[in-house]
Amino acid sequence: MMHSDEQQDPSYILVAFGKHLAHIRKDHGWSQEKLALESGIARSYLSGVERGQRNIALLNIYRLATTLGIRPEELLKF
């Protein structure tokens, strides 16, 4: 259940997703640059996602998961 402050400012979701993505990337021993190159996603965009400043598209979630060799839903377990 969402609290009223979460309903008014959902940016915490972007930050939580970004931290989770960064954690998974680091667990794989990958730099942002390597993940960006392997996935075809711009490093600056990836950096913004990991900092919670970008709202990532579903297709990019799929692309990152595939590149990391995990199921897309693993990126959404944050």
PDB file of N, CA and C in Angstrom:
ATOM      1  N   MET A   1       0.841  -1.178   0.000  1.00  0.00           N
ATOM      2  CA  MET A   1       0.000   0.000   0.000  1.00  0.00           C
ATOM      3  C   MET A   1       0.887   1.243   0.000  1.00  0.00           C
ATOM      4  N   MET A   2       0.566   2.201  -0.841  1.00  0.00           N
ATOM      5  CA  MET A   2       1.348   3.427  -0.951  1.00  0.00           C
ATOM      6  C   MET A   2       0.949   4.418   0.123  1.00  0.00           C
ATOM      7  N   HIS A   3       1.946   5.105   0.646  1.00  0.00           N
ATOM      8  CA  HIS A   3       1.690   6.199   1.572  1.00  0.00           C
ATOM      9  C   HIS A   3       1.357   7.441   0.760  1.00  0.00           C
ATOM     10  N   SER A   4       0.726   8.429   1.372  1.00  0.00           N
ATOM     11  CA  SER A   4       0.304   9.623   0.642  1.00  0.00           C
ATOM     12  C   SER A   4       1.486  10.368   0.031  1.00  0.00           C
ATOM     13  N   ASP A   5       2.643  10.409   0.714  1.00  0.00           N
ATOM     14  CA  ASP A   5       3.796  11.111   0.154  1.00  0.00           C
ATOM     15  C   ASP A   5       4.342  10.372  -1.065  1.00  0.00           C
ATOM     16  N   GLU A   6       4.220   9.027  -1.106  1.00  0.00           N
ATOM     17  CA  GLU A   6       4.663   8.251  -2.254  1.00  0.00           C
ATOM     18  C   GLU A   6       3.763   8.491  -3.459  1.00  0.00           C
ATOM     19  N   GLN A   7       2.476   8.700  -3.227  1.00  0.00           N
ATOM     20  CA  GLN A   7       1.550   8.968  -4.316  1.00  0.00           C
ATOM     21  C   GLN A   7       1.823  10.329  -4.941  1.00  0.00           C
ATOM     22  N   GLN A   8       2.256  11.287  -4.147  1.00  0.00           N
ATOM     23  CA  GLN A   8       2.514  12.624  -4.647  1.00  0.00           C
ATOM     24  C   GLN A   8       3.868  12.724  -5.340  1.00  0.00           C
ATOM     25  N   ASP A   9       4.853  11.950  -4.916  1.00  0.00           N
ATOM     26  CA  ASP A   9       6.190  11.999  -5.499  1.00  0.00           C
ATOM     27  C   ASP A   9       6.687  10.584  -5.764  1.00  0.00           C
ATOM     28  N   PRO A  10       6.361  10.038  -6.926  1.00  0.00           N
ATOM     29  CA  PRO A  10       6.762   8.663  -7.233  1.00  0.00           C
ATOM     30  C   PRO A  10       8.225   8.528  -7.660  1.00  0.00           C
ATOM     31  N   SER A  11       9.018   9.598  -7.555  1.00  0.00           N
ATOM     32  CA  SER A  11      10.406   9.521  -8.001  1.00  0.00           C
ATOM     33  C   SER A  11      11.225   8.522  -7.178  1.00  0.00           C
ATOM     34  N   TYR A  12      10.741   8.184  -5.980  1.00  0.00           N
ATOM     35  CA  TYR A  12      11.456   7.187  -5.187  1.00  0.00           C
ATOM     36  C   TYR A  12      11.545   5.859  -5.940  1.00  0.00           C
ATOM     37  N   ILE A  13      10.572   5.568  -6.795  1.00  0.00           N
ATOM     38  CA  ILE A  13      10.589   4.336  -7.593  1.00  0.00           C
ATOM     39  C   ILE A  13      11.760   4.360  -8.564  1.00  0.00           C
ATOM     40  N   LEU A  14      12.000   5.502  -9.192  1.00  0.00           N
ATOM     41  CA  LEU A  14      13.116   5.621 -10.135  1.00  0.00           C
ATOM     42  C   LEU A  14      14.443   5.437  -9.417  1.00  0.00           C
ATOM     43  N   VAL A  15      14.571   6.012  -8.238  1.00  0.00           N
ATOM     44  CA  VAL A  15      15.800   5.888  -7.455  1.00  0.00           C
ATOM     45  C   VAL A  15      16.002   4.435  -7.025  1.00  0.00           C
ATOM     46  N   ALA A  16      14.953   3.790  -6.546  1.00  0.00           N
ATOM     47  CA  ALA A  16      15.053   2.400  -6.094  1.00  0.00           C
ATOM     48  C   ALA A  16      15.423   1.480  -7.256  1.00  0.00           C
ATOM     49  N   PHE A  17      14.786   1.676  -8.414  1.00  0.00           N
ATOM     50  CA  PHE A  17      15.116   0.860  -9.588  1.00  0.00           C
ATOM     51  C   PHE A  17      16.567   1.081  -9.986  1.00  0.00           C
ATOM     52  N   GLY A  18      17.006   2.331 -10.017  1.00  0.00           N
ATOM     53  CA  GLY A  18      18.368   2.648 -10.414  1.00  0.00           C
ATOM     54  C   GLY A  18      19.406   2.020  -9.506  1.00  0.00           C
ATOM     55  N   LYS A  19      19.167   2.071  -8.209  1.00  0.00           N
ATOM     56  CA  LYS A  19      20.087   1.452  -7.253  1.00  0.00           C
ATOM     57  C   LYS A  19      20.134  -0.059  -7.449  1.00  0.00           C
ATOM     58  N   HIS A  20      18.980  -0.645  -7.698  1.00  0.00           N
ATOM     59  CA  HIS A  20      18.903  -2.091  -7.913  1.00  0.00           C
ATOM     60  C   HIS A  20      19.655  -2.487  -9.183  1.00  0.00           C
ATOM     61  N   LEU A  21      19.452  -1.732 -10.254  1.00  0.00           N
ATOM     62  CA  LEU A  21      20.161  -1.998 -11.511  1.00  0.00           C
ATOM     63  C   LEU A  21      21.667  -1.888 -11.301  1.00  0.00           C
ATOM     64  N   ALA A  22      22.108  -0.845 -10.629  1.00  0.00           N
ATOM     65  CA  ALA A  22      23.542  -0.656 -10.373  1.00  0.00           C
ATOM     66  C   ALA A  22      24.104  -1.820  -9.555  1.00  0.00           C
ATOM     67  N   HIS A  23      23.346  -2.281  -8.574  1.00  0.00           N
ATOM     68  CA  HIS A  23      23.779  -3.405  -7.744  1.00  0.00           C
ATOM     69  C   HIS A  23      23.945  -4.665  -8.598  1.00  0.00           C
ATOM     70  N   ILE A  24      22.973  -4.962  -9.441  1.00  0.00           N
ATOM     71  CA  ILE A  24      23.052  -6.141 -10.307  1.00  0.00           C
ATOM     72  C   ILE A  24      24.233  -6.007 -11.266  1.00  0.00           C
ATOM     73  N   ARG A  25      24.394  -4.836 -11.851  1.00  0.00           N
ATOM     74  CA  ARG A  25      25.499  -4.604 -12.789  1.00  0.00           C
ATOM     75  C   ARG A  25      26.837  -4.849 -12.099  1.00  0.00           C
ATOM     76  N   LYS A  26      27.002  -4.309 -10.914  1.00  0.00           N
ATOM     77  CA  LYS A  26      28.258  -4.473 -10.172  1.00  0.00           C
ATOM     78  C   LYS A  26      28.475  -5.924  -9.760  1.00  0.00           C
ATOM     79  N   ASP A  27      27.387  -6.630  -9.391  1.00  0.00           N
ATOM     80  CA  ASP A  27      27.495  -8.049  -9.052  1.00  0.00           C
ATOM     81  C   ASP A  27      28.014  -8.864 -10.233  1.00  0.00           C
ATOM     82  N   HIS A  28      27.701  -8.408 -11.436  1.00  0.00           N
ATOM     83  CA  HIS A  28      28.187  -9.070 -12.654  1.00  0.00           C
ATOM     84  C   HIS A  28      29.617  -8.631 -12.993  1.00  0.00           C
ATOM     85  N   GLY A  29      30.139  -7.652 -12.248  1.00  0.00           N
ATOM     86  CA  GLY A  29      31.487  -7.160 -12.496  1.00  0.00           C
ATOM     87  C   GLY A  29      31.594  -6.271 -13.720  1.00  0.00           C
ATOM     88  N   TRP A  30      30.480  -5.653 -14.095  1.00  0.00           N
ATOM     89  CA  TRP A  30      30.435  -4.825 -15.304  1.00  0.00           C
ATOM     90  C   TRP A  30      30.481  -3.349 -14.939  1.00  0.00           C
ATOM     91  N   SER A  31      31.169  -2.576 -15.758  1.00  0.00           N
ATOM     92  CA  SER A  31      31.135  -1.122 -15.646  1.00  0.00           C
ATOM     93  C   SER A  31      29.892  -0.616 -16.368  1.00  0.00           C
ATOM     94  N   GLN A  32      29.537   0.641 -16.106  1.00  0.00           N
ATOM     95  CA  GLN A  32      28.437   1.242 -16.872  1.00  0.00           C
ATOM     96  C   GLN A  32      28.768   1.237 -18.351  1.00  0.00           C
ATOM     97  N   GLU A  33      30.017   1.527 -18.658  1.00  0.00           N
ATOM     98  CA  GLU A  33      30.420   1.589 -20.061  1.00  0.00           C
ATOM     99  C   GLU A  33      30.241   0.238 -20.750  1.00  0.00           C
ATOM    100  N   LYS A  34      30.639  -0.836 -20.092  1.00  0.00           N
ATOM    101  CA  LYS A  34      30.496  -2.172 -20.696  1.00  0.00           C
ATOM    102  C   LYS A  34      29.030  -2.509 -20.901  1.00  0.00           C
ATOM    103  N   LEU A  35      28.195  -2.272 -19.890  1.00  0.00           N
ATOM    104  CA  LEU A  35      26.774  -2.572 -20.022  1.00  0.00           C
ATOM    105  C   LEU A  35      26.153  -1.736 -21.133  1.00  0.00           C
ATOM    106  N   ALA A  36      26.538  -0.484 -21.215  1.00  0.00           N
ATOM    107  CA  ALA A  36      26.014   0.388 -22.269  1.00  0.00           C
ATOM    108  C   ALA A  36      26.413  -0.137 -23.646  1.00  0.00           C
ATOM    109  N   LEU A  37      27.668  -0.472 -23.810  1.00  0.00           N
ATOM    110  CA  LEU A  37      28.139  -0.965 -25.113  1.00  0.00           C
ATOM    111  C   LEU A  37      27.481  -2.280 -25.489  1.00  0.00           C
ATOM    112  N   GLU A  38      27.406  -3.201 -24.551  1.00  0.00           N
ATOM    113  CA  GLU A  38      26.833  -4.526 -24.829  1.00  0.00           C
ATOM    114  C   GLU A  38      25.330  -4.469 -25.104  1.00  0.00           C
ATOM    115  N   SER A  39      24.641  -3.543 -24.460  1.00  0.00           N
ATOM    116  CA  SER A  39      23.178  -3.458 -24.603  1.00  0.00           C
ATOM    117  C   SER A  39      22.738  -2.502 -25.708  1.00  0.00           C
ATOM    118  N   GLY A  40      23.655  -1.658 -26.171  1.00  0.00           N
ATOM    119  CA  GLY A  40      23.287  -0.671 -27.192  1.00  0.00           C
ATOM    120  C   GLY A  40      22.572   0.538 -26.613  1.00  0.00           C
ATOM    121  N   ILE A  41      22.679   0.727 -25.317  1.00  0.00           N
ATOM    122  CA  ILE A  41      22.050   1.866 -24.640  1.00  0.00           C
ATOM    123  C   ILE A  41      23.148   2.881 -24.319  1.00  0.00           C
ATOM    124  N   ALA A  42      22.882   4.139 -24.558  1.00  0.00           N
ATOM    125  CA  ALA A  42      23.875   5.184 -24.313  1.00  0.00           C
ATOM    126  C   ALA A  42      24.302   5.200 -22.849  1.00  0.00           C
ATOM    127  N   ARG A  43      25.609   5.340 -22.604  1.00  0.00           N
ATOM    128  CA  ARG A  43      26.118   5.346 -21.242  1.00  0.00           C
ATOM    129  C   ARG A  43      25.533   6.491 -20.430  1.00  0.00           C
ATOM    130  N   SER A  44      25.353   7.656 -21.036  1.00  0.00           N
ATOM    131  CA  SER A  44      24.788   8.792 -20.307  1.00  0.00           C
ATOM    132  C   SER A  44      23.340   8.506 -19.877  1.00  0.00           C
ATOM    133  N   TYR A  45      22.581   7.816 -20.732  1.00  0.00           N
ATOM    134  CA  TYR A  45      21.209   7.433 -20.391  1.00  0.00           C
ATOM    135  C   TYR A  45      21.230   6.419 -19.245  1.00  0.00           C
ATOM    136  N   LEU A  46      22.103   5.413 -19.357  1.00  0.00           N
ATOM    137  CA  LEU A  46      22.222   4.392 -18.323  1.00  0.00           C
ATOM    138  C   LEU A  46      22.610   5.016 -16.981  1.00  0.00           C
ATOM    139  N   SER A  47      23.525   5.951 -17.014  1.00  0.00           N
ATOM    140  CA  SER A  47      23.934   6.660 -15.809  1.00  0.00           C
ATOM    141  C   SER A  47      22.748   7.386 -15.179  1.00  0.00           C
ATOM    142  N   GLY A  48      21.950   8.046 -15.998  1.00  0.00           N
ATOM    143  CA  GLY A  48      20.765   8.742 -15.501  1.00  0.00           C
ATOM    144  C   GLY A  48      19.751   7.799 -14.890  1.00  0.00           C
ATOM    145  N   VAL A  49      19.603   6.615 -15.485  1.00  0.00           N
ATOM    146  CA  VAL A  49      18.688   5.608 -14.933  1.00  0.00           C
ATOM    147  C   VAL A  49      19.181   5.162 -13.560  1.00  0.00           C
ATOM    148  N   GLU A  50      20.478   4.872 -13.467  1.00  0.00           N
ATOM    149  CA  GLU A  50      21.024   4.407 -12.186  1.00  0.00           C
ATOM    150  C   GLU A  50      20.954   5.469 -11.097  1.00  0.00           C
ATOM    151  N   ARG A  51      20.948   6.734 -11.463  1.00  0.00           N
ATOM    152  CA  ARG A  51      20.827   7.808 -10.474  1.00  0.00           C
ATOM    153  C   ARG A  51      19.367   8.170 -10.187  1.00  0.00           C
ATOM    154  N   GLY A  52      18.434   7.521 -10.853  1.00  0.00           N
ATOM    155  CA  GLY A  52      17.016   7.794 -10.634  1.00  0.00           C
ATOM    156  C   GLY A  52      16.537   9.058 -11.313  1.00  0.00           C
ATOM    157  N   GLN A  53      17.273   9.510 -12.320  1.00  0.00           N
ATOM    158  CA  GLN A  53      16.916  10.743 -13.026  1.00  0.00           C
ATOM    159  C   GLN A  53      16.193  10.488 -14.346  1.00  0.00           C
ATOM    160  N   ARG A  54      16.171   9.239 -14.792  1.00  0.00           N
ATOM    161  CA  ARG A  54      15.523   8.900 -16.060  1.00  0.00           C
ATOM    162  C   ARG A  54      14.464   7.837 -15.806  1.00  0.00           C
ATOM    163  N   ASN A  55      13.360   7.936 -16.517  1.00  0.00           N
ATOM    164  CA  ASN A  55      12.290   6.945 -16.437  1.00  0.00           C
ATOM    165  C   ASN A  55      12.510   5.958 -17.577  1.00  0.00           C
ATOM    166  N   ILE A  56      13.029   4.793 -17.260  1.00  0.00           N
ATOM    167  CA  ILE A  56      13.424   3.817 -18.262  1.00  0.00           C
ATOM    168  C   ILE A  56      12.207   3.177 -18.925  1.00  0.00           C
ATOM    169  N   ALA A  57      12.327   2.936 -20.217  1.00  0.00           N
ATOM    170  CA  ALA A  57      11.257   2.302 -20.990  1.00  0.00           C
ATOM    171  C   ALA A  57      11.300   0.788 -20.811  1.00  0.00           C
ATOM    172  N   LEU A  58      10.166   0.155 -20.942  1.00  0.00           N
ATOM    173  CA  LEU A  58      10.053  -1.291 -20.810  1.00  0.00           C
ATOM    174  C   LEU A  58      10.993  -2.023 -21.767  1.00  0.00           C
ATOM    175  N   LEU A  59      11.097  -1.563 -22.992  1.00  0.00           N
ATOM    176  CA  LEU A  59      11.996  -2.207 -23.951  1.00  0.00           C
ATOM    177  C   LEU A  59      13.450  -2.138 -23.495  1.00  0.00           C
ATOM    178  N   ASN A  60      13.829  -1.057 -22.841  1.00  0.00           N
ATOM    179  CA  ASN A  60      15.195  -0.942 -22.334  1.00  0.00           C
ATOM    180  C   ASN A  60      15.423  -1.830 -21.117  1.00  0.00           C
ATOM    181  N   ILE A  61      14.398  -2.032 -20.302  1.00  0.00           N
ATOM    182  CA  ILE A  61      14.501  -2.982 -19.197  1.00  0.00           C
ATOM    183  C   ILE A  61      14.768  -4.369 -19.760  1.00  0.00           C
ATOM    184  N   TYR A  62      14.029  -4.734 -20.791  1.00  0.00           N
ATOM    185  CA  TYR A  62      14.215  -6.035 -21.441  1.00  0.00           C
ATOM    186  C   TYR A  62      15.624  -6.144 -22.026  1.00  0.00           C
ATOM    187  N   ARG A  63      16.062  -5.106 -22.698  1.00  0.00           N
ATOM    188  CA  ARG A  63      17.388  -5.098 -23.324  1.00  0.00           C
ATOM    189  C   ARG A  63      18.493  -5.263 -22.279  1.00  0.00           C
ATOM    190  N   LEU A  64      18.389  -4.541 -21.166  1.00  0.00           N
ATOM    191  CA  LEU A  64      19.396  -4.649 -20.113  1.00  0.00           C
ATOM    192  C   LEU A  64      19.392  -6.037 -19.479  1.00  0.00           C
ATOM    193  N   ALA A  65      18.212  -6.558 -19.195  1.00  0.00           N
ATOM    194  CA  ALA A  65      18.114  -7.891 -18.587  1.00  0.00           C
ATOM    195  C   ALA A  65      18.720  -8.948 -19.504  1.00  0.00           C
ATOM    196  N   THR A  66      18.382  -8.895 -20.776  1.00  0.00           N
ATOM    197  CA  THR A  66      18.915  -9.854 -21.736  1.00  0.00           C
ATOM    198  C   THR A  66      20.436  -9.768 -21.787  1.00  0.00           C
ATOM    199  N   THR A  67      20.957  -8.566 -21.801  1.00  0.00           N
ATOM    200  CA  THR A  67      22.404  -8.361 -21.842  1.00  0.00           C
ATOM    201  C   THR A  67      23.078  -8.924 -20.600  1.00  0.00           C
ATOM    202  N   LEU A  68      22.447  -8.732 -19.442  1.00  0.00           N
ATOM    203  CA  LEU A  68      22.999  -9.230 -18.189  1.00  0.00           C
ATOM    204  C   LEU A  68      22.755 -10.723 -17.976  1.00  0.00           C
ATOM    205  N   GLY A  69      21.956 -11.334 -18.849  1.00  0.00           N
ATOM    206  CA  GLY A  69      21.669 -12.764 -18.735  1.00  0.00           C
ATOM    207  C   GLY A  69      20.707 -13.106 -17.618  1.00  0.00           C
ATOM    208  N   ILE A  70      19.793 -12.177 -17.326  1.00  0.00           N
ATOM    209  CA  ILE A  70      18.789 -12.421 -16.288  1.00  0.00           C
ATOM    210  C   ILE A  70      17.401 -12.205 -16.886  1.00  0.00           C
ATOM    211  N   ARG A  71      16.392 -12.659 -16.155  1.00  0.00           N
ATOM    212  CA  ARG A  71      15.011 -12.448 -16.606  1.00  0.00           C
ATOM    213  C   ARG A  71      14.615 -10.997 -16.306  1.00  0.00           C
ATOM    214  N   PRO A  72      13.846 -10.366 -17.170  1.00  0.00           N
ATOM    215  CA  PRO A  72      13.462  -8.962 -16.951  1.00  0.00           C
ATOM    216  C   PRO A  72      12.826  -8.708 -15.590  1.00  0.00           C
ATOM    217  N   GLU A  73      12.059  -9.654 -15.086  1.00  0.00           N
ATOM    218  CA  GLU A  73      11.400  -9.423 -13.796  1.00  0.00           C
ATOM    219  C   GLU A  73      12.395  -9.292 -12.646  1.00  0.00           C
ATOM    220  N   GLU A  74      13.609  -9.815 -12.816  1.00  0.00           N
ATOM    221  CA  GLU A  74      14.633  -9.645 -11.775  1.00  0.00           C
ATOM    222  C   GLU A  74      14.995  -8.180 -11.581  1.00  0.00           C
ATOM    223  N   LEU A  75      14.928  -7.402 -12.651  1.00  0.00           N
ATOM    224  CA  LEU A  75      15.213  -5.966 -12.536  1.00  0.00           C
ATOM    225  C   LEU A  75      14.098  -5.218 -11.809  1.00  0.00           C
ATOM    226  N   LEU A  76      12.925  -5.834 -11.734  1.00  0.00           N
ATOM    227  CA  LEU A  76      11.797  -5.165 -11.094  1.00  0.00           C
ATOM    228  C   LEU A  76      11.588  -5.607  -9.644  1.00  0.00           C
ATOM    229  N   LYS A  77      12.490  -6.423  -9.126  1.00  0.00           N
ATOM    230  CA  LYS A  77      12.399  -6.889  -7.728  1.00  0.00           C
ATOM    231  C   LYS A  77      13.290  -6.007  -6.856  1.00  0.00           C
ATOM    232  N   PHE A  78      12.843  -4.787  -6.640  1.00  0.00           N
ATOM    233  CA  PHE A  78      13.624  -3.848  -5.826  1.00  0.00           C
ATOM    234  C   PHE A  78      12.812  -3.357  -4.655  1.00  0.00           C
TER     235      PHE A  78
END
